[in-house]
Amino acid sequence: MDAPLSRALVPRLDWLAEAGSTNSVLVAAAGGADARAYPDLSVVVTDNQTEGRGRLGRVWTAPPGTSLAISVLLRPELASGGSLPPSSLGWIPLLGGAAMARAVNLLLARAGVSAGAGAAVVDGPRAVVKWPNDVLIDGRKVCGVLSELLPGAAGVVVGAGVNLFLTEEQLPVPTATSIALAAGIGAGASTTAFTGDDLMSAYLAELIRLYRSLTAANGDAAGSGIGAVVASRCGTLGQPVRVELPGSVFETGLATALDVNGRLIVKRDDGSGDLVVSAGDVTHLRY
Ligand code: ATP
């Protein structure tokens, strides 16, 4: 399938008719013998992903042609030379979610969902990031983000599975939604209201913008303003949350902020101070 809008934004875009997992394809290709053929911002995408993965071995499923699996290779080169400090790596998946939230809101606005609200909708509250790796529309999951390091930390692959045209009957879990459903568009949306290329190009443009800001500031999320952008799109902040840590340890509290490394700060309900949660530590976050 052609994707001219997206193709114009990146040095390499491989549209696969089918893939087990686009993340696995890109990690293997960009970390293998042919690594030099996969520069920074190479993309592998399919609308038929058969073995989509979430975190911790969970599965991501969608009928062929209804969603996109988009994997983007980042090989960060900082303004100062060198690569992203490990302390900044936690921001990468958050950039994916923040970019996707904006792209989804753009499409919803274009589809006229919030007719009359105009540009304010673009950064508005309909699609938000559920820290650390989901994008929700009105509380239902439209996208999951999964980031994976290349061997030897030679790069990071940011994978996003996003539901475009699933109908209510096609949703794999009741907590899911699709852009077409949220926009109130029925079957046939793929040929009329928006295309996968519309969504992907909006996502890539925003991801590239955020990523370049972060690398230009040598990974300093606060200094670059990236921390504030991500926080402004994060629906978790200000919410009461229940965090499941490994070993079935549960903590409850109020999500108050993101720290300098993109970790979630939770003010414990029992008054025993702040809990700082990194994406790798949390198995479940509910609110
Ligand atoms: P959760 O979404 O349950 O909080 P999580 O954020 O860790 O967990 P991921 O690992 O990112 O989830 O994604 C896997 C989960 O997403 C699955 O357990 C399933 O509940 C859900 N899921 C699978 N396919 C889809 C889909 N197409 N749309 C929305 N949600 C899906």
mmCIF file of C-alpha atoms and ligand atoms in Angstrom:
data_model
loop_
_atom_site.group_PDB
_atom_site.id
_atom_site.type_symbol
_atom_site.label_atom_id
_atom_site.label_comp_id
_atom_site.label_asym_id
_atom_site.label_seq_id
_atom_site.Cartn_x
_atom_site.Cartn_y
_atom_site.Cartn_z
ATOM 1 C CA MET A 1 0.000 0.000 0.000
ATOM 2 C CA ASP A 2 1.165 3.477 -0.746
ATOM 3 C CA ALA A 3 1.583 6.015 2.005
ATOM 4 C CA PRO A 4 2.875 9.143 0.277
ATOM 5 C CA LEU A 5 2.320 11.552 3.176
ATOM 6 C CA SER A 6 4.240 9.341 5.607
ATOM 7 C CA ARG A 7 6.909 8.360 3.102
ATOM 8 C CA ALA A 8 7.798 12.017 2.574
ATOM 9 C CA LEU A 9 8.708 12.362 6.261
ATOM 10 C CA VAL A 10 11.198 9.542 6.750
ATOM 11 C CA PRO A 11 14.273 8.137 4.995
ATOM 12 C CA ARG A 12 12.888 4.611 4.724
ATOM 13 C CA LEU A 13 9.382 3.163 5.022
ATOM 14 C CA ASP A 14 8.659 -0.532 4.471
ATOM 15 C CA TRP A 15 4.928 -1.269 4.123
ATOM 16 C CA LEU A 16 4.478 -4.986 4.729
ATOM 17 C CA ALA A 17 1.347 -6.814 3.554
ATOM 18 C CA GLU A 18 1.591 -8.865 6.744
ATOM 19 C CA ALA A 19 3.982 -9.126 9.677
ATOM 20 C CA GLY A 20 4.189 -11.175 12.849
ATOM 21 C CA SER A 21 5.333 -8.126 14.781
ATOM 22 C CA THR A 22 6.637 -4.973 13.107
ATOM 23 C CA ASN A 23 8.823 -4.347 16.171
ATOM 24 C CA SER A 24 10.468 -7.761 15.765
ATOM 25 C CA VAL A 25 11.008 -7.178 12.030
ATOM 26 C CA LEU A 26 12.630 -3.796 12.610
ATOM 27 C CA VAL A 27 14.709 -4.861 15.628
ATOM 28 C CA ALA A 28 16.090 -7.822 13.645
ATOM 29 C CA ALA A 29 16.734 -5.796 10.477
ATOM 30 C CA ALA A 30 18.228 -2.716 12.137
ATOM 31 C CA GLY A 31 20.321 -4.770 14.527
ATOM 32 C CA GLY A 32 21.508 -7.292 11.938
ATOM 33 C CA ALA A 33 24.082 -7.495 9.172
ATOM 34 C CA ASP A 34 22.164 -4.984 7.034
ATOM 35 C CA ALA A 35 21.954 -2.413 9.863
ATOM 36 C CA ARG A 36 23.341 0.454 7.761
ATOM 37 C CA ALA A 37 20.371 0.193 5.402
ATOM 38 C CA TYR A 38 18.183 1.262 8.349
ATOM 39 C CA PRO A 39 19.020 4.840 9.292
ATOM 40 C CA ASP A 40 17.486 6.891 12.070
ATOM 41 C CA LEU A 41 13.682 7.193 11.535
ATOM 42 C CA SER A 42 13.310 4.063 9.408
ATOM 43 C CA VAL A 43 9.735 2.782 9.589
ATOM 44 C CA VAL A 44 8.149 -0.656 9.245
ATOM 45 C CA VAL A 45 4.365 -0.708 9.053
ATOM 46 C CA THR A 46 1.557 -3.146 8.347
ATOM 47 C CA ASP A 47 -2.222 -3.215 8.583
ATOM 48 C CA ASN A 48 -2.115 -6.953 9.185
ATOM 49 C CA GLN A 49 -0.047 -7.769 12.263
ATOM 50 C CA THR A 50 -0.554 -11.376 13.303
ATOM 51 C CA GLU A 51 1.510 -11.663 16.493
ATOM 52 C CA GLY A 52 1.304 -8.204 18.039
ATOM 53 C CA ARG A 53 2.853 -7.960 21.476
ATOM 54 C CA GLY A 54 2.104 -5.764 24.443
ATOM 55 C CA ARG A 55 4.214 -5.511 27.519
ATOM 56 C CA LEU A 56 4.984 -8.595 29.602
ATOM 57 C CA GLY A 57 4.017 -10.982 26.812
ATOM 58 C CA ARG A 58 0.458 -9.679 26.504
ATOM 59 C CA VAL A 59 -1.052 -9.849 23.035
ATOM 60 C CA TRP A 60 -2.358 -7.134 20.729
ATOM 61 C CA THR A 61 -4.956 -8.277 18.201
ATOM 62 C CA ALA A 62 -7.033 -6.629 15.480
ATOM 63 C CA PRO A 63 -8.661 -7.950 12.286
ATOM 64 C CA PRO A 64 -6.628 -7.383 9.080
ATOM 65 C CA GLY A 65 -7.071 -3.944 7.552
ATOM 66 C CA THR A 66 -8.585 -2.339 10.649
ATOM 67 C CA SER A 67 -5.495 -1.095 12.471
ATOM 68 C CA LEU A 68 -1.899 -0.134 11.884
ATOM 69 C CA ALA A 69 1.225 -1.449 13.548
ATOM 70 C CA ILE A 70 3.854 1.252 13.103
ATOM 71 C CA SER A 71 7.443 0.730 14.244
ATOM 72 C CA VAL A 72 9.934 3.582 14.129
ATOM 73 C CA LEU A 73 13.676 3.195 14.582
ATOM 74 C CA LEU A 74 15.405 5.881 16.606
ATOM 75 C CA ARG A 75 19.183 6.131 16.576
ATOM 76 C CA PRO A 76 19.555 9.236 18.701
ATOM 77 C CA GLU A 77 22.473 11.520 17.946
ATOM 78 C CA LEU A 78 22.729 14.381 20.351
ATOM 79 C CA ALA A 79 23.674 17.952 19.583
ATOM 80 C CA SER A 80 26.732 17.382 21.772
ATOM 81 C CA GLY A 81 27.639 14.149 19.944
ATOM 82 C CA GLY A 82 27.200 10.762 21.580
ATOM 83 C CA SER A 83 23.883 9.094 22.253
ATOM 84 C CA LEU A 84 20.997 9.576 24.606
ATOM 85 C CA PRO A 85 21.927 9.114 28.282
ATOM 86 C CA PRO A 86 20.203 6.070 29.817
ATOM 87 C CA SER A 87 18.350 8.418 32.183
ATOM 88 C CA SER A 88 16.566 9.952 29.165
ATOM 89 C CA LEU A 89 15.497 6.656 27.617
ATOM 90 C CA GLY A 90 12.336 6.569 29.726
ATOM 91 C CA TRP A 91 11.018 9.476 27.682
ATOM 92 C CA ILE A 92 11.072 7.569 24.382
ATOM 93 C CA PRO A 93 7.867 5.536 24.842
ATOM 94 C CA LEU A 94 6.226 8.612 26.317
ATOM 95 C CA LEU A 95 7.071 10.558 23.149
ATOM 96 C CA GLY A 96 5.343 7.839 21.133
ATOM 97 C CA GLY A 97 2.190 8.092 23.213
ATOM 98 C CA ALA A 98 2.214 11.884 23.261
ATOM 99 C CA ALA A 99 2.645 12.005 19.471
ATOM 100 C CA MET A 100 -0.138 9.473 18.947
ATOM 101 C CA ALA A 101 -2.529 11.342 21.240
ATOM 102 C CA ARG A 102 -2.036 14.465 19.158
ATOM 103 C CA ALA A 103 -2.407 12.605 15.862
ATOM 104 C CA VAL A 104 -5.637 10.964 17.016
ATOM 105 C CA ASN A 105 -7.022 14.285 18.197
ATOM 106 C CA LEU A 106 -6.157 15.835 14.834
ATOM 107 C CA LEU A 107 -8.086 13.140 13.005
ATOM 108 C CA LEU A 108 -11.037 13.388 15.361
ATOM 109 C CA ALA A 109 -11.098 17.127 14.868
ATOM 110 C CA ARG A 110 -10.896 16.710 11.103
ATOM 111 C CA ALA A 111 -13.709 14.189 11.212
ATOM 112 C CA GLY A 112 -15.744 16.974 12.698
ATOM 113 C CA VAL A 113 -16.411 15.241 15.991
ATOM 114 C CA SER A 114 -16.013 18.401 17.934
ATOM 115 C CA ALA A 115 -17.469 20.620 15.263
ATOM 116 C CA GLY A 116 -17.196 24.230 16.231
ATOM 117 C CA ALA A 117 -14.403 23.700 18.748
ATOM 118 C CA GLY A 118 -11.773 24.307 16.067
ATOM 119 C CA ALA A 119 -8.049 24.239 16.782
ATOM 120 C CA ALA A 120 -8.505 23.916 20.529
ATOM 121 C CA VAL A 121 -9.406 20.285 19.965
ATOM 122 C CA VAL A 122 -5.928 19.473 18.690
ATOM 123 C CA ASP A 123 -4.454 19.502 22.191
ATOM 124 C CA GLY A 124 -7.772 18.859 23.791
ATOM 125 C CA PRO A 125 -8.738 16.142 26.175
ATOM 126 C CA ARG A 126 -10.368 13.447 24.052
ATOM 127 C CA ALA A 127 -7.297 11.334 23.352
ATOM 128 C CA VAL A 128 -4.778 11.274 26.179
ATOM 129 C CA VAL A 129 -1.825 9.183 27.269
ATOM 130 C CA LYS A 130 -2.406 6.655 29.989
ATOM 131 C CA TRP A 131 1.062 6.504 31.496
ATOM 132 C CA PRO A 132 3.250 4.835 30.442
ATOM 133 C CA ASN A 133 2.215 3.236 27.172
ATOM 134 C CA ASP A 134 -1.423 3.541 26.150
ATOM 135 C CA VAL A 135 -3.486 6.161 24.376
ATOM 136 C CA LEU A 136 -7.111 6.354 25.429
ATOM 137 C CA ILE A 137 -10.091 8.073 23.851
ATOM 138 C CA ASP A 138 -12.727 8.855 26.451
ATOM 139 C CA GLY A 139 -11.145 6.210 28.693
ATOM 140 C CA ARG A 140 -10.965 3.445 26.075
ATOM 141 C CA LYS A 141 -7.739 2.192 24.550
ATOM 142 C CA VAL A 142 -7.106 3.181 20.939
ATOM 143 C CA CYS A 143 -3.351 2.625 20.893
ATOM 144 C CA GLY A 144 -0.633 0.760 22.750
ATOM 145 C CA VAL A 145 3.043 1.691 22.538
ATOM 146 C CA LEU A 146 5.867 -0.785 23.027
ATOM 147 C CA SER A 147 9.504 0.328 22.898
ATOM 148 C CA GLU A 148 12.362 -2.094 22.501
ATOM 149 C CA LEU A 149 16.107 -1.575 22.648
ATOM 150 C CA LEU A 150 18.324 -2.830 19.836
ATOM 151 C CA PRO A 151 21.126 -5.184 20.857
ATOM 152 C CA GLY A 152 24.038 -3.182 22.228
ATOM 153 C CA ALA A 153 21.696 -0.224 22.684
ATOM 154 C CA ALA A 154 22.380 0.752 19.038
ATOM 155 C CA GLY A 155 18.917 2.281 18.872
ATOM 156 C CA VAL A 156 15.364 2.061 20.100
ATOM 157 C CA VAL A 157 12.330 0.824 18.190
ATOM 158 C CA VAL A 158 9.099 2.563 19.128
ATOM 159 C CA GLY A 159 6.124 0.431 18.141
ATOM 160 C CA ALA A 160 2.543 1.648 18.136
ATOM 161 C CA GLY A 161 -0.556 -0.426 17.464
ATOM 162 C CA VAL A 162 -3.448 1.887 16.678
ATOM 163 C CA ASN A 163 -7.075 1.026 16.007
ATOM 164 C CA LEU A 164 -8.400 2.873 12.983
ATOM 165 C CA PHE A 165 -11.531 1.268 11.596
ATOM 166 C CA LEU A 166 -12.604 -1.463 14.036
ATOM 167 C CA THR A 167 -16.339 -1.657 14.559
ATOM 168 C CA GLU A 168 -17.827 -2.336 17.990
ATOM 169 C CA GLU A 169 -18.121 -6.041 17.084
ATOM 170 C CA GLN A 170 -14.475 -6.224 16.046
ATOM 171 C CA LEU A 171 -13.034 -4.862 19.295
ATOM 172 C CA PRO A 172 -10.848 -7.533 20.935
ATOM 173 C CA VAL A 173 -11.641 -6.346 24.462
ATOM 174 C CA PRO A 174 -14.492 -4.160 25.760
ATOM 175 C CA THR A 175 -11.988 -1.569 26.989
ATOM 176 C CA ALA A 176 -10.828 -0.875 23.404
ATOM 177 C CA THR A 177 -12.048 1.627 20.840
ATOM 178 C CA SER A 178 -11.088 2.819 17.357
ATOM 179 C CA ILE A 179 -10.764 6.255 15.814
ATOM 180 C CA ALA A 180 -13.710 5.545 13.501
ATOM 181 C CA LEU A 181 -15.896 4.498 16.434
ATOM 182 C CA ALA A 182 -14.914 7.551 18.457
ATOM 183 C CA ALA A 183 -15.634 9.729 15.443
ATOM 184 C CA GLY A 184 -19.037 8.138 15.033
ATOM 185 C CA ILE A 185 -18.152 6.850 11.587
ATOM 186 C CA GLY A 186 -19.517 3.480 10.494
ATOM 187 C CA ALA A 187 -18.032 0.766 8.279
ATOM 188 C CA GLY A 188 -16.418 2.099 5.111
ATOM 189 C CA ALA A 189 -14.567 4.822 6.961
ATOM 190 C CA SER A 190 -11.321 3.702 5.371
ATOM 191 C CA THR A 191 -12.345 5.010 2.003
ATOM 192 C CA THR A 192 -14.136 8.148 3.055
ATOM 193 C CA ALA A 193 -13.281 9.963 6.264
ATOM 194 C CA PHE A 194 -9.568 9.345 6.718
ATOM 195 C CA THR A 195 -6.813 6.976 5.677
ATOM 196 C CA GLY A 196 -4.102 5.102 7.492
ATOM 197 C CA ASP A 197 -1.617 7.442 5.829
ATOM 198 C CA ASP A 198 -3.426 10.452 7.336
ATOM 199 C CA LEU A 199 -3.001 9.015 10.817
ATOM 200 C CA MET A 200 0.530 7.733 10.324
ATOM 201 C CA SER A 201 1.832 10.960 8.797
ATOM 202 C CA ALA A 202 0.357 13.042 11.634
ATOM 203 C CA TYR A 203 1.916 10.653 14.144
ATOM 204 C CA LEU A 204 5.331 10.577 12.460
ATOM 205 C CA ALA A 205 5.482 14.353 12.037
ATOM 206 C CA GLU A 206 4.791 14.890 15.733
ATOM 207 C CA LEU A 207 7.054 12.071 16.918
ATOM 208 C CA ILE A 208 9.915 13.482 14.837
ATOM 209 C CA ARG A 209 9.290 16.983 16.187
ATOM 210 C CA LEU A 210 9.361 15.809 19.822
ATOM 211 C CA TYR A 211 12.332 13.511 19.262
ATOM 212 C CA ARG A 212 14.387 16.259 17.587
ATOM 213 C CA SER A 213 13.604 18.655 20.449
ATOM 214 C CA LEU A 214 14.803 16.096 22.979
ATOM 215 C CA THR A 215 18.028 15.251 21.142
ATOM 216 C CA ALA A 216 18.773 18.918 20.408
ATOM 217 C CA ALA A 217 18.615 19.487 24.174
ATOM 218 C CA ASN A 218 20.935 16.491 24.754
ATOM 219 C CA GLY A 219 18.138 14.494 26.332
ATOM 220 C CA ASP A 220 17.102 17.202 28.802
ATOM 221 C CA ALA A 221 13.317 16.777 28.865
ATOM 222 C CA ALA A 222 12.707 19.729 31.167
ATOM 223 C CA GLY A 223 15.015 22.119 29.291
ATOM 224 C CA SER A 224 13.611 21.172 25.902
ATOM 225 C CA GLY A 225 10.029 21.586 27.076
ATOM 226 C CA ILE A 226 9.309 17.960 26.162
ATOM 227 C CA GLY A 227 8.494 17.057 29.743
ATOM 228 C CA ALA A 228 5.795 19.724 29.840
ATOM 229 C CA VAL A 229 4.362 18.675 26.468
ATOM 230 C CA VAL A 230 4.146 15.039 27.528
ATOM 231 C CA ALA A 231 2.621 15.964 30.886
ATOM 232 C CA SER A 232 -0.002 18.136 29.176
ATOM 233 C CA ARG A 233 -1.160 15.119 27.132
ATOM 234 C CA CYS A 234 -1.007 12.645 30.015
ATOM 235 C CA GLY A 235 -4.476 11.855 31.338
ATOM 236 C CA THR A 236 -3.025 9.951 34.288
ATOM 237 C CA LEU A 237 -1.837 13.092 36.069
ATOM 238 C CA GLY A 238 -4.324 14.292 38.645
ATOM 239 C CA GLN A 239 -5.998 10.868 38.793
ATOM 240 C CA PRO A 240 -6.266 8.493 41.726
ATOM 241 C CA VAL A 241 -4.360 5.374 40.680
ATOM 242 C CA ARG A 242 -3.822 1.837 41.821
ATOM 243 C CA VAL A 243 -0.390 0.582 40.900
ATOM 244 C CA GLU A 244 0.479 -3.090 40.759
ATOM 245 C CA LEU A 245 4.157 -3.633 41.303
ATOM 246 C CA PRO A 246 5.918 -6.948 40.687
ATOM 247 C CA GLY A 247 5.173 -9.539 43.340
ATOM 248 C CA SER A 248 1.491 -8.509 43.478
ATOM 249 C CA VAL A 249 2.248 -5.502 45.631
ATOM 250 C CA PHE A 250 -0.483 -2.855 45.317
ATOM 251 C CA GLU A 251 -0.175 0.818 46.135
ATOM 252 C CA THR A 252 -2.842 3.493 45.818
ATOM 253 C CA GLY A 253 -2.431 7.212 45.588
ATOM 254 C CA LEU A 254 -2.742 10.315 43.456
ATOM 255 C CA ALA A 255 -0.635 10.621 40.284
ATOM 256 C CA THR A 256 0.863 14.080 40.596
ATOM 257 C CA ALA A 257 3.726 14.542 38.122
ATOM 258 C CA LEU A 258 6.400 13.059 35.890
ATOM 259 C CA ASP A 259 9.949 13.269 37.231
ATOM 260 C CA VAL A 260 13.054 14.219 35.222
ATOM 261 C CA ASN A 261 13.305 10.685 33.819
ATOM 262 C CA GLY A 262 9.641 10.391 32.827
ATOM 263 C CA ARG A 263 8.771 8.284 35.865
ATOM 264 C CA LEU A 264 5.358 8.694 37.471
ATOM 265 C CA ILE A 265 5.198 10.262 40.906
ATOM 266 C CA VAL A 266 2.321 8.953 43.016
ATOM 267 C CA LYS A 267 1.428 10.595 46.323
ATOM 268 C CA ARG A 268 0.522 7.623 48.509
ATOM 269 C CA ASP A 269 -2.933 7.611 50.116
ATOM 270 C CA ASP A 270 -1.531 6.378 53.411
ATOM 271 C CA GLY A 271 0.550 9.526 53.798
ATOM 272 C CA SER A 272 3.835 7.655 53.668
ATOM 273 C CA GLY A 273 5.260 9.905 50.955
ATOM 274 C CA ASP A 274 5.758 9.688 47.214
ATOM 275 C CA LEU A 275 6.098 6.517 45.205
ATOM 276 C CA VAL A 276 8.227 6.892 42.077
ATOM 277 C CA VAL A 277 7.169 4.383 39.426
ATOM 278 C CA SER A 278 9.187 3.569 36.334
ATOM 279 C CA ALA A 279 7.514 1.966 33.324
ATOM 280 C CA GLY A 280 9.443 -1.255 33.812
ATOM 281 C CA ASP A 281 8.202 -1.598 37.390
ATOM 282 C CA VAL A 282 4.483 -1.248 36.886
ATOM 283 C CA THR A 283 2.426 -4.232 35.835
ATOM 284 C CA HIS A 284 -0.909 -2.498 36.081
ATOM 285 C CA LEU A 285 -2.119 0.990 36.568
ATOM 286 C CA ARG A 286 -5.839 1.465 37.084
ATOM 287 C CA TYR A 287 -8.024 4.497 37.587
HETATM 288 P P1 ATP B 1 -3.722 -2.735 29.990
HETATM 289 O O1 ATP B 1 -4.107 -2.149 28.654
HETATM 290 O O2 ATP B 1 -4.502 -3.977 30.301
HETATM 291 O O3 ATP B 1 -3.678 -1.716 31.066
HETATM 292 P P2 ATP B 1 -1.009 -2.708 29.188
HETATM 293 O O4 ATP B 1 -1.053 -1.252 29.024
HETATM 294 O O5 ATP B 1 0.190 -3.247 29.846
HETATM 295 O O6 ATP B 1 -2.281 -3.263 29.954
HETATM 296 P P3 ATP B 1 -0.266 -3.651 26.657
HETATM 297 O O7 ATP B 1 0.688 -4.670 27.104
HETATM 298 O O8 ATP B 1 0.280 -2.382 26.111
HETATM 299 O O9 ATP B 1 -1.258 -3.385 27.793
HETATM 300 O O10 ATP B 1 -1.256 -4.251 25.556
HETATM 301 C C1 ATP B 1 -1.858 -5.530 25.693
HETATM 302 C C2 ATP B 1 -3.288 -5.396 26.171
HETATM 303 O O11 ATP B 1 -4.063 -4.572 25.313
HETATM 304 C C3 ATP B 1 -3.996 -6.747 26.155
HETATM 305 O O12 ATP B 1 -3.888 -7.365 27.396
HETATM 306 C C4 ATP B 1 -5.457 -6.425 25.797
HETATM 307 O O13 ATP B 1 -6.196 -6.230 26.988
HETATM 308 C C5 ATP B 1 -5.376 -5.099 25.104
HETATM 309 N N1 ATP B 1 -5.581 -5.172 23.642
HETATM 310 C C6 ATP B 1 -5.237 -6.145 22.763
HETATM 311 N N2 ATP B 1 -5.523 -5.802 21.508
HETATM 312 C C7 ATP B 1 -6.065 -4.561 21.569
HETATM 313 C C8 ATP B 1 -6.587 -3.651 20.596
HETATM 314 N N3 ATP B 1 -6.571 -3.913 19.284
HETATM 315 N N4 ATP B 1 -7.070 -2.478 21.050
HETATM 316 C C9 ATP B 1 -7.069 -2.144 22.351
HETATM 317 N N5 ATP B 1 -6.620 -2.966 23.314
HETATM 318 C C10 ATP B 1 -6.114 -4.157 22.927
#
